[in-house]
PDB file of C-alpha atoms in Angstrom:
ATOM      1  CA  UNK A   1      -6.292  56.650  39.380  1.00 91.00           C
ATOM      2  CA  UNK A   2      -9.101  54.780  37.178  1.00 98.00           C
ATOM      3  CA  UNK A   3      -7.363  52.551  34.476  1.00 98.00           C
ATOM      4  CA  UNK A   4      -8.380  50.491  31.521  1.00 98.00           C
ATOM      5  CA  UNK A   5      -7.238  47.574  29.359  1.00 98.00           C
ATOM      6  CA  UNK A   6      -8.843  47.718  25.772  1.00 98.00           C
ATOM      7  CA  UNK A   7      -7.202  44.981  24.324  1.00 98.00           C
ATOM      8  CA  UNK A   8      -7.933  41.104  25.410  1.00 98.00           C
ATOM      9  CA  UNK A   9      -8.782  37.944  24.027  1.00 97.00           C
ATOM     10  CA  UNK A  10     -10.910  34.926  25.197  1.00 97.00           C
ATOM     11  CA  UNK A  11     -11.435  31.322  23.993  1.00 94.00           C
ATOM     12  CA  UNK A  12     -13.918  32.699  21.409  1.00 95.00           C
ATOM     13  CA  UNK A  13     -10.881  33.493  19.375  1.00 93.00           C
ATOM     14  CA  UNK A  14      -7.032  32.697  20.242  1.00 90.00           C
ATOM     15  CA  UNK A  15      -7.083  33.194  24.043  1.00 93.00           C
ATOM     16  CA  UNK A  16      -7.176  30.548  26.630  1.00 92.00           C
ATOM     17  CA  UNK A  17      -9.660  31.955  29.139  1.00 95.00           C
ATOM     18  CA  UNK A  18     -13.625  32.209  29.130  1.00 96.00           C
ATOM     19  CA  UNK A  19     -14.903  35.806  29.134  1.00 98.00           C
ATOM     20  CA  UNK A  20     -16.020  35.615  32.696  1.00 98.00           C
ATOM     21  CA  UNK A  21     -12.577  34.639  33.844  1.00 98.00           C
ATOM     22  CA  UNK A  22     -11.233  37.567  31.729  1.00 98.00           C
ATOM     23  CA  UNK A  23     -13.533  39.939  33.664  1.00 98.00           C
ATOM     24  CA  UNK A  24     -12.655  38.638  37.044  1.00 98.00           C
ATOM     25  CA  UNK A  25      -8.823  39.104  36.291  1.00 98.00           C
ATOM     26  CA  UNK A  26      -9.573  42.692  35.219  1.00 98.00           C
ATOM     27  CA  UNK A  27     -11.455  43.179  38.553  1.00 98.00           C
ATOM     28  CA  UNK A  28      -8.530  41.830  40.311  1.00 97.00           C
ATOM     29  CA  UNK A  29      -6.127  43.963  38.512  1.00 97.00           C
ATOM     30  CA  UNK A  30      -8.332  47.067  39.982  1.00 98.00           C
ATOM     31  CA  UNK A  31      -9.293  48.156  36.282  1.00 98.00           C
ATOM     32  CA  UNK A  32     -12.352  50.245  35.804  1.00 98.00           C
ATOM     33  CA  UNK A  33     -12.797  49.178  32.442  1.00 98.00           C
ATOM     34  CA  UNK A  34     -12.143  46.364  29.844  1.00 98.00           C
ATOM     35  CA  UNK A  35     -12.675  45.678  26.079  1.00 98.00           C
ATOM     36  CA  UNK A  36     -13.035  42.129  24.976  1.00 98.00           C
ATOM     37  CA  UNK A  37     -11.483  42.084  21.572  1.00 98.00           C
ATOM     38  CA  UNK A  38     -11.870  38.654  20.198  1.00 97.00           C
ATOM     39  CA  UNK A  39     -10.704  38.125  16.508  1.00 96.00           C
ATOM     40  CA  UNK A  40     -13.765  38.574  13.802  1.00 96.00           C
ATOM     41  CA  UNK A  41     -16.268  37.649  16.486  1.00 96.00           C
ATOM     42  CA  UNK A  42     -18.564  39.073  19.142  1.00 97.00           C
ATOM     43  CA  UNK A  43     -19.854  35.991  20.807  1.00 96.00           C
ATOM     44  CA  UNK A  44     -17.990  36.560  24.011  1.00 96.00           C
ATOM     45  CA  UNK A  45     -19.972  39.733  24.752  1.00 96.00           C
ATOM     46  CA  UNK A  46     -23.005  38.377  26.387  1.00 97.00           C
ATOM     47  CA  UNK A  47     -20.979  36.447  29.070  1.00 98.00           C
ATOM     48  CA  UNK A  48     -18.461  39.191  29.518  1.00 98.00           C
ATOM     49  CA  UNK A  49     -21.433  41.742  30.055  1.00 98.00           C
ATOM     50  CA  UNK A  50     -23.040  39.498  32.772  1.00 98.00           C
ATOM     51  CA  UNK A  51     -19.635  39.310  34.567  1.00 98.00           C
ATOM     52  CA  UNK A  52     -18.920  42.953  34.189  1.00 98.00           C
ATOM     53  CA  UNK A  53     -22.272  44.004  35.657  1.00 98.00           C
ATOM     54  CA  UNK A  54     -21.985  41.393  38.475  1.00 98.00           C
ATOM     55  CA  UNK A  55     -18.419  42.789  39.268  1.00 98.00           C
ATOM     56  CA  UNK A  56     -18.781  46.432  38.730  1.00 98.00           C
ATOM     57  CA  UNK A  57     -16.246  46.524  35.592  1.00 98.00           C
ATOM     58  CA  UNK A  58     -17.240  48.640  32.688  1.00 98.00           C
ATOM     59  CA  UNK A  59     -17.182  46.539  29.502  1.00 98.00           C
ATOM     60  CA  UNK A  60     -16.496  48.285  26.334  1.00 97.00           C
ATOM     61  CA  UNK A  61     -18.043  46.350  23.340  1.00 96.00           C
ATOM     62  CA  UNK A  62     -15.098  45.577  20.986  1.00 97.00           C
ATOM     63  CA  UNK A  63     -13.441  43.177  18.650  1.00 98.00           C
ATOM     64  CA  UNK A  64     -10.254  42.929  16.356  1.00 98.00           C
ATOM     65  CA  UNK A  65     -10.813  42.692  12.745  1.00 97.00           C
ATOM     66  CA  UNK A  66      -8.427  40.837  10.544  1.00 94.00           C
ATOM     67  CA  UNK A  67      -7.261  42.650   7.147  1.00 95.00           C
ATOM     68  CA  UNK A  68      -4.447  42.958   4.761  1.00 91.00           C
ATOM     69  CA  UNK A  69      -2.684  45.333   2.554  1.00 90.00           C
ATOM     70  CA  UNK A  70       0.223  44.889   0.179  1.00 87.00           C
ATOM     71  CA  UNK A  71       1.078  41.419   1.903  1.00 80.00           C
ATOM     72  CA  UNK A  72       1.333  42.662   5.254  1.00 84.00           C
ATOM     73  CA  UNK A  73      -1.707  41.851   7.968  1.00 88.00           C
ATOM     74  CA  UNK A  74      -3.366  44.710   9.318  1.00 95.00           C
ATOM     75  CA  UNK A  75      -5.453  44.389  12.372  1.00 96.00           C
ATOM     76  CA  UNK A  76      -8.055  46.750  13.257  1.00 98.00           C
ATOM     77  CA  UNK A  77      -9.801  47.248  16.629  1.00 98.00           C
ATOM     78  CA  UNK A  78     -13.293  48.461  16.851  1.00 98.00           C
ATOM     79  CA  UNK A  79     -14.999  49.715  19.789  1.00 98.00           C
ATOM     80  CA  UNK A  80     -18.433  50.351  20.923  1.00 98.00           C
ATOM     81  CA  UNK A  81     -19.906  48.513  17.914  1.00 97.00           C
ATOM     82  CA  UNK A  82     -23.464  47.471  17.959  1.00 96.00           C
ATOM     83  CA  UNK A  83     -23.443  43.618  18.611  1.00 93.00           C
ATOM     84  CA  UNK A  84     -26.767  43.411  17.168  1.00 94.00           C
ATOM     85  CA  UNK A  85     -26.093  45.038  13.894  1.00 96.00           C
ATOM     86  CA  UNK A  86     -26.962  42.505  11.078  1.00 96.00           C
ATOM     87  CA  UNK A  87     -24.934  43.249   8.236  1.00 96.00           C
ATOM     88  CA  UNK A  88     -21.767  43.471  10.487  1.00 97.00           C
ATOM     89  CA  UNK A  89     -22.404  40.080  12.023  1.00 96.00           C
ATOM     90  CA  UNK A  90     -22.515  38.765   8.502  1.00 96.00           C
ATOM     91  CA  UNK A  91     -19.280  40.383   7.587  1.00 95.00           C
ATOM     92  CA  UNK A  92     -17.874  38.655  10.596  1.00 96.00           C
ATOM     93  CA  UNK A  93     -19.398  35.348   9.362  1.00 95.00           C
ATOM     94  CA  UNK A  94     -17.503  35.749   5.966  1.00 94.00           C
ATOM     95  CA  UNK A  95     -14.217  36.402   7.976  1.00 93.00           C
ATOM     96  CA  UNK A  96     -14.607  33.324  10.088  1.00 94.00           C
ATOM     97  CA  UNK A  97     -15.306  31.529   6.880  1.00 93.00           C
ATOM     98  CA  UNK A  98     -12.015  32.626   5.402  1.00 91.00           C
ATOM     99  CA  UNK A  99     -10.152  31.690   8.617  1.00 91.00           C
ATOM    100  CA  UNK A 100     -11.227  27.989   8.177  1.00 93.00           C
ATOM    101  CA  UNK A 101      -9.908  27.936   4.575  1.00 94.00           C
ATOM    102  CA  UNK A 102      -6.717  29.548   5.606  1.00 94.00           C
ATOM    103  CA  UNK A 103      -6.281  26.577   8.295  1.00 95.00           C
ATOM    104  CA  UNK A 104      -6.791  24.123   5.575  1.00 96.00           C
ATOM    105  CA  UNK A 105      -3.997  25.644   3.174  1.00 96.00           C
ATOM    106  CA  UNK A 106      -1.503  25.947   6.161  1.00 96.00           C
ATOM    107  CA  UNK A 107      -2.176  22.490   7.233  1.00 97.00           C
ATOM    108  CA  UNK A 108      -1.569  21.006   3.729  1.00 97.00           C
ATOM    109  CA  UNK A 109       1.635  22.926   3.565  1.00 97.00           C
ATOM    110  CA  UNK A 110       2.644  21.572   7.105  1.00 97.00           C
ATOM    111  CA  UNK A 111       1.880  18.067   5.664  1.00 97.00           C
ATOM    112  CA  UNK A 112       4.049  18.757   2.779  1.00 97.00           C
ATOM    113  CA  UNK A 113       6.753  19.280   4.928  1.00 96.00           C
ATOM    114  CA  UNK A 114       6.143  15.934   6.677  1.00 96.00           C
ATOM    115  CA  UNK A 115       4.486  17.238   9.677  1.00 96.00           C
ATOM    116  CA  UNK A 116       1.270  15.027  10.421  1.00 93.00           C
ATOM    117  CA  UNK A 117      -0.871  17.438  11.785  1.00 96.00           C
ATOM    118  CA  UNK A 118      -4.492  17.607  10.581  1.00 96.00           C
ATOM    119  CA  UNK A 119      -7.133  20.346  10.412  1.00 96.00           C
ATOM    120  CA  UNK A 120      -9.374  18.275  12.564  1.00 95.00           C
ATOM    121  CA  UNK A 121      -6.859  18.786  15.667  1.00 95.00           C
ATOM    122  CA  UNK A 122      -6.448  22.649  14.832  1.00 95.00           C
ATOM    123  CA  UNK A 123     -10.349  22.943  14.809  1.00 93.00           C
ATOM    124  CA  UNK A 124     -10.437  20.776  18.300  1.00 92.00           C
ATOM    125  CA  UNK A 125      -7.999  23.422  19.715  1.00 89.00           C
ATOM    126  CA  UNK A 126      -9.994  26.144  18.669  1.00 87.00           C
ATOM    127  CA  UNK A 127     -13.303  25.028  20.382  1.00 83.00           C
ATOM    128  CA  UNK A 128     -16.201  27.278  19.646  1.00 77.00           C
ATOM    129  CA  UNK A 129     -14.169  30.490  18.697  1.00 80.00           C
ATOM    130  CA  UNK A 130     -12.797  31.869  15.495  1.00 86.00           C
ATOM    131  CA  UNK A 131      -9.829  29.511  14.591  1.00 92.00           C
ATOM    132  CA  UNK A 132      -6.288  30.973  13.992  1.00 89.00           C
ATOM    133  CA  UNK A 133      -2.692  30.613  13.881  1.00 92.00           C
ATOM    134  CA  UNK A 134      -2.131  29.920  17.606  1.00 90.00           C
ATOM    135  CA  UNK A 135      -4.450  27.080  17.330  1.00 93.00           C
ATOM    136  CA  UNK A 136      -2.042  25.612  14.549  1.00 96.00           C
ATOM    137  CA  UNK A 137       0.771  26.216  17.086  1.00 94.00           C
ATOM    138  CA  UNK A 138      -1.258  24.295  19.708  1.00 93.00           C
ATOM    139  CA  UNK A 139      -1.658  21.398  17.518  1.00 95.00           C
ATOM    140  CA  UNK A 140       2.022  21.391  16.634  1.00 97.00           C
ATOM    141  CA  UNK A 141       3.035  21.452  20.279  1.00 95.00           C
ATOM    142  CA  UNK A 142       0.630  18.778  21.069  1.00 95.00           C
ATOM    143  CA  UNK A 143       2.226  16.335  18.193  1.00 96.00           C
ATOM    144  CA  UNK A 144       6.105  17.129  19.873  1.00 97.00           C
ATOM    145  CA  UNK A 145       6.957  19.058  16.562  1.00 97.00           C
ATOM    146  CA  UNK A 146       7.989  21.890  18.649  1.00 96.00           C
ATOM    147  CA  UNK A 147       8.807  22.797  22.090  1.00 95.00           C
ATOM    148  CA  UNK A 148       7.000  25.955  22.485  1.00 92.00           C
ATOM    149  CA  UNK A 149       4.169  28.153  20.768  1.00 90.00           C
ATOM    150  CA  UNK A 150       6.730  30.666  20.127  1.00 91.00           C
ATOM    151  CA  UNK A 151       8.789  28.103  18.216  1.00 95.00           C
ATOM    152  CA  UNK A 152       5.760  27.067  15.888  1.00 95.00           C
ATOM    153  CA  UNK A 153       5.559  30.624  14.733  1.00 94.00           C
ATOM    154  CA  UNK A 154       9.353  31.090  14.284  1.00 94.00           C
ATOM    155  CA  UNK A 155       9.800  27.817  12.409  1.00 97.00           C
ATOM    156  CA  UNK A 156       6.688  26.993  10.631  1.00 97.00           C
ATOM    157  CA  UNK A 157       3.575  29.719  10.725  1.00 95.00           C
ATOM    158  CA  UNK A 158       5.049  32.826  11.338  1.00 90.00           C
ATOM    159  CA  UNK A 159       5.463  35.601   8.187  1.00 84.00           C
ATOM    160  CA  UNK A 160       8.183  34.264   5.864  1.00 88.00           C
ATOM    161  CA  UNK A 161       7.814  30.684   7.378  1.00 94.00           C
ATOM    162  CA  UNK A 162       7.159  27.707   4.998  1.00 96.00           C
ATOM    163  CA  UNK A 163       3.858  26.949   6.307  1.00 96.00           C
ATOM    164  CA  UNK A 164       2.638  30.930   6.464  1.00 93.00           C
ATOM    165  CA  UNK A 165      -0.610  31.748   4.786  1.00 90.00           C
ATOM    166  CA  UNK A 166      -1.684  35.323   4.315  1.00 83.00           C
ATOM    167  CA  UNK A 167      -4.611  36.382   6.599  1.00 82.00           C
ATOM    168  CA  UNK A 168      -7.848  38.095   5.522  1.00 85.00           C
ATOM    169  CA  UNK A 169      -8.121  39.480   2.019  1.00 87.00           C
ATOM    170  CA  UNK A 170     -10.275  42.302   3.515  1.00 92.00           C
ATOM    171  CA  UNK A 171      -8.882  45.709   2.785  1.00 94.00           C
ATOM    172  CA  UNK A 172      -8.096  47.624   5.864  1.00 96.00           C
ATOM    173  CA  UNK A 173     -10.428  50.588   4.419  1.00 97.00           C
ATOM    174  CA  UNK A 174     -13.271  48.135   4.217  1.00 96.00           C
ATOM    175  CA  UNK A 175     -12.761  47.136   8.004  1.00 97.00           C
ATOM    176  CA  UNK A 176     -12.768  50.748   8.890  1.00 98.00           C
ATOM    177  CA  UNK A 177     -16.052  51.311   7.022  1.00 97.00           C
ATOM    178  CA  UNK A 178     -17.539  47.958   8.235  1.00 97.00           C
ATOM    179  CA  UNK A 179     -16.483  49.135  11.859  1.00 98.00           C
ATOM    180  CA  UNK A 180     -18.109  52.581  11.421  1.00 98.00           C
ATOM    181  CA  UNK A 181     -21.147  51.421   9.890  1.00 97.00           C
ATOM    182  CA  UNK A 182     -21.889  49.119  12.918  1.00 97.00           C
ATOM    183  CA  UNK A 183     -21.705  52.289  15.160  1.00 97.00           C
ATOM    184  CA  UNK A 184     -18.180  51.739  16.256  1.00 98.00           C
ATOM    185  CA  UNK A 185     -15.049  53.323  16.438  1.00 98.00           C
ATOM    186  CA  UNK A 186     -11.995  51.745  14.332  1.00 98.00           C
ATOM    187  CA  UNK A 187      -8.590  51.850  15.912  1.00 98.00           C
ATOM    188  CA  UNK A 188      -5.325  50.539  14.336  1.00 98.00           C
ATOM    189  CA  UNK A 189      -3.934  47.685  16.586  1.00 98.00           C
ATOM    190  CA  UNK A 190      -0.146  47.496  17.519  1.00 97.00           C
ATOM    191  CA  UNK A 191       1.263  49.577  14.816  1.00 97.00           C
ATOM    192  CA  UNK A 192       4.920  48.368  15.727  1.00 94.00           C
ATOM    193  CA  UNK A 193       4.027  45.333  13.599  1.00 92.00           C
ATOM    194  CA  UNK A 194       3.319  47.105  10.624  1.00 92.00           C
ATOM    195  CA  UNK A 195       6.117  46.779   7.732  1.00 86.00           C
ATOM    196  CA  UNK A 196       5.381  50.431   6.499  1.00 88.00           C
ATOM    197  CA  UNK A 197       4.147  52.930   8.842  1.00 89.00           C
ATOM    198  CA  UNK A 198       3.180  55.078   6.111  1.00 90.00           C
ATOM    199  CA  UNK A 199      -0.091  53.060   5.869  1.00 94.00           C
ATOM    200  CA  UNK A 200      -1.064  55.040   9.048  1.00 96.00           C
ATOM    201  CA  UNK A 201      -1.358  58.518   7.341  1.00 95.00           C
ATOM    202  CA  UNK A 202      -3.262  56.751   4.404  1.00 95.00           C
ATOM    203  CA  UNK A 203      -5.756  54.974   6.738  1.00 97.00           C
ATOM    204  CA  UNK A 204      -6.655  58.405   8.380  1.00 96.00           C
ATOM    205  CA  UNK A 205      -7.712  59.693   4.963  1.00 95.00           C
ATOM    206  CA  UNK A 206      -9.886  56.600   4.983  1.00 96.00           C
ATOM    207  CA  UNK A 207     -11.765  57.219   8.259  1.00 97.00           C
ATOM    208  CA  UNK A 208      -9.454  55.765  10.941  1.00 98.00           C
ATOM    209  CA  UNK A 209     -10.226  57.341  14.234  1.00 98.00           C
ATOM    210  CA  UNK A 210      -7.705  56.122  16.881  1.00 98.00           C
ATOM    211  CA  UNK A 211      -4.161  54.458  17.299  1.00 98.00           C
ATOM    212  CA  UNK A 212      -3.162  51.715  19.808  1.00 98.00           C
ATOM    213  CA  UNK A 213      -0.269  53.704  21.333  1.00 98.00           C
ATOM    214  CA  UNK A 214       0.269  51.669  24.379  1.00 98.00           C
ATOM    215  CA  UNK A 215       0.652  47.963  23.848  1.00 97.00           C
ATOM    216  CA  UNK A 216       2.292  45.090  25.864  1.00 95.00           C
ATOM    217  CA  UNK A 217       5.005  44.868  22.918  1.00 95.00           C
ATOM    218  CA  UNK A 218       5.783  48.514  22.577  1.00 96.00           C
ATOM    219  CA  UNK A 219       8.935  50.010  23.794  1.00 96.00           C
ATOM    220  CA  UNK A 220       9.258  53.540  25.285  1.00 96.00           C
ATOM    221  CA  UNK A 221      10.614  54.745  22.054  1.00 96.00           C
ATOM    222  CA  UNK A 222       7.574  53.061  20.192  1.00 96.00           C
ATOM    223  CA  UNK A 223       5.077  54.722  22.694  1.00 97.00           C
ATOM    224  CA  UNK A 224       6.636  58.222  22.182  1.00 97.00           C
ATOM    225  CA  UNK A 225       6.548  57.668  18.323  1.00 97.00           C
ATOM    226  CA  UNK A 226       3.004  56.881  18.388  1.00 97.00           C
ATOM    227  CA  UNK A 227       1.833  59.655  20.958  1.00 98.00           C
ATOM    228  CA  UNK A 228       3.420  61.939  18.372  1.00 97.00           C
ATOM    229  CA  UNK A 229       1.778  60.301  15.416  1.00 97.00           C
ATOM    230  CA  UNK A 230      -1.403  60.255  17.271  1.00 98.00           C
ATOM    231  CA  UNK A 231      -1.389  63.930  17.704  1.00 97.00           C
ATOM    232  CA  UNK A 232      -0.054  64.806  14.646  1.00 97.00           C
ATOM    233  CA  UNK A 233      -2.817  62.894  12.840  1.00 97.00           C
ATOM    234  CA  UNK A 234      -5.571  63.887  15.481  1.00 97.00           C
ATOM    235  CA  UNK A 235      -6.255  60.185  16.334  1.00 98.00           C
ATOM    236  CA  UNK A 236      -7.404  58.935  19.574  1.00 98.00           C
ATOM    237  CA  UNK A 237      -4.988  57.203  21.690  1.00 98.00           C
ATOM    238  CA  UNK A 238      -5.818  53.624  23.059  1.00 98.00           C
ATOM    239  CA  UNK A 239      -3.857  50.758  24.398  1.00 98.00           C
ATOM    240  CA  UNK A 240      -4.090  47.404  26.200  1.00 98.00           C
ATOM    241  CA  UNK A 241      -2.083  44.172  27.097  1.00 98.00           C
ATOM    242  CA  UNK A 242      -3.302  42.123  24.227  1.00 97.00           C
ATOM    243  CA  UNK A 243      -3.819  39.206  26.867  1.00 97.00           C
ATOM    244  CA  UNK A 244      -4.516  35.839  25.519  1.00 95.00           C
ATOM    245  CA  UNK A 245      -3.910  33.588  28.800  1.00 92.00           C
ATOM    246  CA  UNK A 246      -1.450  30.871  28.494  1.00 86.00           C
ATOM    247  CA  UNK A 247      -1.403  31.203  24.690  1.00 78.00           C
ATOM    248  CA  UNK A 248       0.819  34.136  24.654  1.00 79.00           C
ATOM    249  CA  UNK A 249       3.225  33.732  27.547  1.00 73.00           C
ATOM    250  CA  UNK A 250       4.398  36.604  29.782  1.00 74.00           C
ATOM    251  CA  UNK A 251       1.612  39.230  29.093  1.00 91.00           C
ATOM    252  CA  UNK A 252      -0.698  39.804  31.958  1.00 95.00           C
ATOM    253  CA  UNK A 253      -3.912  41.323  31.802  1.00 96.00           C
ATOM    254  CA  UNK A 254      -3.582  44.913  32.747  1.00 95.00           C
ATOM    255  CA  UNK A 255       0.059  45.012  31.866  1.00 95.00           C
ATOM    256  CA  UNK A 256      -0.515  47.803  29.503  1.00 95.00           C
ATOM    257  CA  UNK A 257      -3.247  49.680  31.516  1.00 96.00           C
ATOM    258  CA  UNK A 258      -4.203  53.138  30.316  1.00 98.00           C
ATOM    259  CA  UNK A 259      -5.919  56.042  31.915  1.00 98.00           C
ATOM    260  CA  UNK A 260      -9.512  55.842  32.020  1.00 98.00           C
ATOM    261  CA  UNK A 261      -9.546  59.434  30.354  1.00 98.00           C
ATOM    262  CA  UNK A 262      -8.867  57.461  27.045  1.00 98.00           C
ATOM    263  CA  UNK A 263     -12.092  55.504  27.258  1.00 98.00           C
ATOM    264  CA  UNK A 264     -13.928  58.943  28.227  1.00 98.00           C
ATOM    265  CA  UNK A 265     -12.432  60.379  24.976  1.00 97.00           C
ATOM    266  CA  UNK A 266     -13.893  57.098  22.818  1.00 97.00           C
ATOM    267  CA  UNK A 267     -17.352  57.690  24.369  1.00 96.00           C
ATOM    268  CA  UNK A 268     -17.166  61.379  23.853  1.00 97.00           C
ATOM    269  CA  UNK A 269     -16.102  60.819  19.998  1.00 95.00           C
ATOM    270  CA  UNK A 270     -19.173  58.404  19.475  1.00 75.00           C
TER     271      UNK A 270
END
């Protein structure tokens, strides 16, 4: 049976592997299709596309946009977007500028707690990609303030922690519209992280097309509930591992692989 992983990350956001290696891992896992979905950036696409062509893996253009609603982070996957859409690329540039501001705010809070980490260390950890909280965690780990990346989130930078700063102020509806205007298909990522699942029905009214039913963090109960929800609201089902390399321990690429028929459904909708 042909399978796909539609949620992965590379060094262009908060993953640890180059796009080519992510495609190689997909090939090794026996996947037929792959989406690289870096946060607020499409820069991994050219390298991933070249590798996919060479290795015979179908690459689905994608990304994961950050948004927020009523104090909670909402992540919107966008599939089959046009990487050359100028207006969309400008929107992503604005998103990444907000990420930089957020890092400075988080570092300031960490310093007020007595942790001598610098913004420069965080940006060095992010390299050429979109900077995010995992890079703050890496800087804390390198300084010896925590013994693991998970501890960094739990003690300092996770939601409700002393150095946490909310993410993008972009409204989820605006993220949906931006993705659709770029020719893409908006899919709500990992709904188990929502504080209020009632948001899903509201987003359907605002143009949401799909729901990430299958995810490496979803239990069997989560999956059953989201399958029923997708059917009730007429949403496409998608899924993926949310692979980040070594920055997200215990999650292998392909660990939440989905039947290829879900990829066909995406392409048919478009």
